[in-house]
Coordinates of C-alpha atoms in Angstrom, one line a residue:
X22 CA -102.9 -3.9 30.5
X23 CA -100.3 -5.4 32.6
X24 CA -98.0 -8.4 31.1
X25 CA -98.5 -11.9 32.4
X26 CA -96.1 -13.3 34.2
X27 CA -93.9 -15.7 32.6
X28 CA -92.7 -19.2 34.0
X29 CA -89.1 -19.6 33.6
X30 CA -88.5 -23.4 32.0
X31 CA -87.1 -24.8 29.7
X32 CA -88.6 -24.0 26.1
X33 CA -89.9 -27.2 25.0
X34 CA -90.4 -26.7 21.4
X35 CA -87.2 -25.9 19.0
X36 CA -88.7 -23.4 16.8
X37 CA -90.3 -21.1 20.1
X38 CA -87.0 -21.5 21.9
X39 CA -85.1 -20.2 18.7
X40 CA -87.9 -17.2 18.7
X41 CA -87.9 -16.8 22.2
X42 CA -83.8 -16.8 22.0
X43 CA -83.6 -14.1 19.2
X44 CA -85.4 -12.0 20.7
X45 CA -83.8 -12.1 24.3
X46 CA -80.2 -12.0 22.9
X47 CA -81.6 -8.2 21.4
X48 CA -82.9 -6.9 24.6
X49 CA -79.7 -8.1 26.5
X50 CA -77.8 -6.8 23.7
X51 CA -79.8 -3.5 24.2
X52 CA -79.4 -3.4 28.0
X53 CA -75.7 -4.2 28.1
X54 CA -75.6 -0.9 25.3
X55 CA -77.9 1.2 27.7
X56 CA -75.8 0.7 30.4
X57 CA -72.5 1.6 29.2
X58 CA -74.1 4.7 28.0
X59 CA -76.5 6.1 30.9
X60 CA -73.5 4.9 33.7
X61 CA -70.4 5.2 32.0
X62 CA -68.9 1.8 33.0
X63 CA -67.1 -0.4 30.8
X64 CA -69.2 -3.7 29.5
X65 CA -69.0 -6.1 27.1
X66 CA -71.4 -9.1 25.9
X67 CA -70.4 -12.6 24.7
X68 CA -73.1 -15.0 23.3
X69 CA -72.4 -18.1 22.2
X70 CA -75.3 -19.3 20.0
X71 CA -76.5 -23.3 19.3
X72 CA -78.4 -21.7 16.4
X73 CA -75.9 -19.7 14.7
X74 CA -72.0 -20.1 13.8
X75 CA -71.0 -17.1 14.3
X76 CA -70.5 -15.8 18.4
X77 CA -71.9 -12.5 19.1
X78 CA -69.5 -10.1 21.0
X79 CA -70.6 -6.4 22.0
X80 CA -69.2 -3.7 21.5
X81 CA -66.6 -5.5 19.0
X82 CA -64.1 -8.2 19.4
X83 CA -61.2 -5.6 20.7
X84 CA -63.8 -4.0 22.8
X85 CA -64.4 -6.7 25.0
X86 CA -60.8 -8.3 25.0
X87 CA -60.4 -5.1 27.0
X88 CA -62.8 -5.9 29.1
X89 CA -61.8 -8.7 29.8
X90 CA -58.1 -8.5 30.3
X91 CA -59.2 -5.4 32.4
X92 CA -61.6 -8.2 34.5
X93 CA -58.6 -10.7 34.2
X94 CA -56.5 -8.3 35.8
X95 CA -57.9 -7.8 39.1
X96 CA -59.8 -11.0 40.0
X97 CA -56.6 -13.1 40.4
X98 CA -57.1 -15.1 43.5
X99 CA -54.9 -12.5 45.0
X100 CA -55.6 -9.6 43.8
X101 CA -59.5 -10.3 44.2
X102 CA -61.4 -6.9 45.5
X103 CA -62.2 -7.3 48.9
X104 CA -66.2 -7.4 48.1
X105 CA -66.0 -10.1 45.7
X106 CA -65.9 -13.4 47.6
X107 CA -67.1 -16.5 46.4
X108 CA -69.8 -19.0 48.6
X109 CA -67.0 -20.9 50.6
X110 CA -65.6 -17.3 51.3
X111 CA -68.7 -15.6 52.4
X112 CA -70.0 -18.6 54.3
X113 CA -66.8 -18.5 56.3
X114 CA -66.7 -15.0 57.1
X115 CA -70.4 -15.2 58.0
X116 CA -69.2 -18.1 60.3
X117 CA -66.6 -16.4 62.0
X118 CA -68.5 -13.2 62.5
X119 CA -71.6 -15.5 64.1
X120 CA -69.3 -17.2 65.9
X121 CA -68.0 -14.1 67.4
X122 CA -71.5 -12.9 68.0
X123 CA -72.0 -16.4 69.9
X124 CA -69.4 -16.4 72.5
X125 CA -69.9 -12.9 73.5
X126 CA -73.4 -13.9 74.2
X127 CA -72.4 -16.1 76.2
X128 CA -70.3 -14.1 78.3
X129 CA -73.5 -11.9 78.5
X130 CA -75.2 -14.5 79.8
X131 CA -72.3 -16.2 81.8
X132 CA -72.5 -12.8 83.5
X133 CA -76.4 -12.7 83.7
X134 CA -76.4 -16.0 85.4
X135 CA -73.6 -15.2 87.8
X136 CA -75.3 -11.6 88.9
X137 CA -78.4 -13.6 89.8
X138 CA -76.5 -15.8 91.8
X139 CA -75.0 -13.5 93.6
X140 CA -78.1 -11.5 94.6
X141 CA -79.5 -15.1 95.1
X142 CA -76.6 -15.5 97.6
X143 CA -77.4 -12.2 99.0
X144 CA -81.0 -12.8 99.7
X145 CA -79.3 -16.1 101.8
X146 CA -81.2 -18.6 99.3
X147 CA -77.8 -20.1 97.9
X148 CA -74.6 -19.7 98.6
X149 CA -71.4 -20.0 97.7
X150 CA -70.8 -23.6 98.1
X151 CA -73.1 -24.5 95.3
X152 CA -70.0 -23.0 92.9
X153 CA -67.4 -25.0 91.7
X154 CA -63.9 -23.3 91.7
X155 CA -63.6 -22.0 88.7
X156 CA -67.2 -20.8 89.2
X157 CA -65.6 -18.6 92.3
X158 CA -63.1 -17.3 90.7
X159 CA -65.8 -16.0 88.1
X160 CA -67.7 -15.0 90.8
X161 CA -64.9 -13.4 92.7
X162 CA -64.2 -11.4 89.6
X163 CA -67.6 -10.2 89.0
X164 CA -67.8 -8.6 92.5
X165 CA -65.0 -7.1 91.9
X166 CA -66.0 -5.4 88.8
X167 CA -69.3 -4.5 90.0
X168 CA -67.2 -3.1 92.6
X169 CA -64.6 -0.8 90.2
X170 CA -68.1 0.2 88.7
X171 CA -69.9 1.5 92.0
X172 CA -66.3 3.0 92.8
X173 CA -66.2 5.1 89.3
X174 CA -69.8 6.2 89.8
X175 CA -69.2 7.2 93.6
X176 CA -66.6 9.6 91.6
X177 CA -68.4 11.1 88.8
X178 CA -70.7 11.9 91.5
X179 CA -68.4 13.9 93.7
X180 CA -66.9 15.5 90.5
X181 CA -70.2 16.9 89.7
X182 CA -70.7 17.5 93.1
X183 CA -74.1 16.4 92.7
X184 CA -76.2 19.7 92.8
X185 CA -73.6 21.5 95.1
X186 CA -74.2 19.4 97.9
X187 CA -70.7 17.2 98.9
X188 CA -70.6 13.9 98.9
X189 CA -68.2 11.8 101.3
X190 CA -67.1 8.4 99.9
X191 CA -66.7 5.7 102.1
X192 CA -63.4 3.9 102.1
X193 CA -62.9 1.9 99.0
X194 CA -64.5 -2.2 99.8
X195 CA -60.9 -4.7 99.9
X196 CA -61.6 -6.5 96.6
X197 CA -62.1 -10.3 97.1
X198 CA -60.0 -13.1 96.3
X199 CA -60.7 -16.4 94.9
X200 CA -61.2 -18.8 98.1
X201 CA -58.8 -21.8 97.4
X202 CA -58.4 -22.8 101.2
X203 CA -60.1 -26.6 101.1
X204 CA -61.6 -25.5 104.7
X205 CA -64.4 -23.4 102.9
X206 CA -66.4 -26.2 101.9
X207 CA -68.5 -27.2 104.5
X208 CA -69.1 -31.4 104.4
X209 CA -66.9 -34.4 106.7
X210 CA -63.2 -34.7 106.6
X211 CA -60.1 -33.0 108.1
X212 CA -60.8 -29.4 107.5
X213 CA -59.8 -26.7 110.1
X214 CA -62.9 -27.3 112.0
X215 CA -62.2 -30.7 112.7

């Protein structure tokens, strides 16, 4: 028959928290023996007891002052293994990596928005206009790529020859430059058009 679960609280009554305490410190003392046994690794057990004087310390006294100066050794603040952090450190390095994660989403999206504007601007349903001038530039850039992209792919095509058949390129597209002329914005006032 399975065990019941057990709540853990605070033992109310002295005499069943001593009994309860007994018997614990044995199975840890047990577990911390089983371990340094079946895995080989070097442990050691402290107890400090409100019921009796004397502190229990597993394997012995010397035993776990090696241990422990081992332990005292290598978790100066400096010389702290990498994997050990403590909350502030972990919650940092969480924060740095998510906010890593955030900004190049938001270039992906950035991006997303700006290659619907552009096919938007294609289609003749916006245009240009309705960017601001950094917008452009972004704009301007993105073509560009796009264009690098469709000029790599127009290349691994005629390296592979695509099936034996050739393939003629067209002449390379002149890349576009970010309009800064004030005469591209169409409203009143002295442009060229005036």
């Amino acid at each position: 028959m399975a065990r019941k679960k057990i709540t853990l609280a605070f033992i109310k009554n002295k005499t069943n928290r001593k009994v309860s305490f007994r018997k614990r410190r044995k199975g840890l003392i047990k577990k911390v023996e089983e371990i340094s046994m079946l895995c080989d690794v070097e442990v050691c057990a402290i107890i400090f007891s409100p019921y009796d004087e004397k502190t229990e310390i597993w394997p012995s006294p010397e035993g776990a002052l090696v241990v422990l100066k081992r332990y005292g050794a290598v978790s100066g603040i400096h010389h702290r293994p990498p994997k050990e952090m403590d909350q502030v450190s972990f919650t940092l390095h969480r924060l740095k990596k998510n906010h890593v994660k955030l900004d190049r989403l938001l270039m992906e999206n950035k991006g997303n928005d700006l290659d619907c504007f552009m096919y938007r601007c294609m289609a003749g349903t916006n245009s240009l206009h309705d960017l601001d001038e950094r917008e452009r530039a972004e704009m301007c850039r993105l073509i560009n790529q796009r264009i690098r992209d469709v000029d790599s792919k127009i290349e691994n095509l005629m390296m592979a020859g695509v099936g034996g058949v050739a393939v003629v390129a067209p002449p390379p597209p002149v890349a576009l430059h970010p309009p800064v002329a004030p005469h591209l914005f169409m409203g009143t006032g002295s442009g060229a058009h005036g």
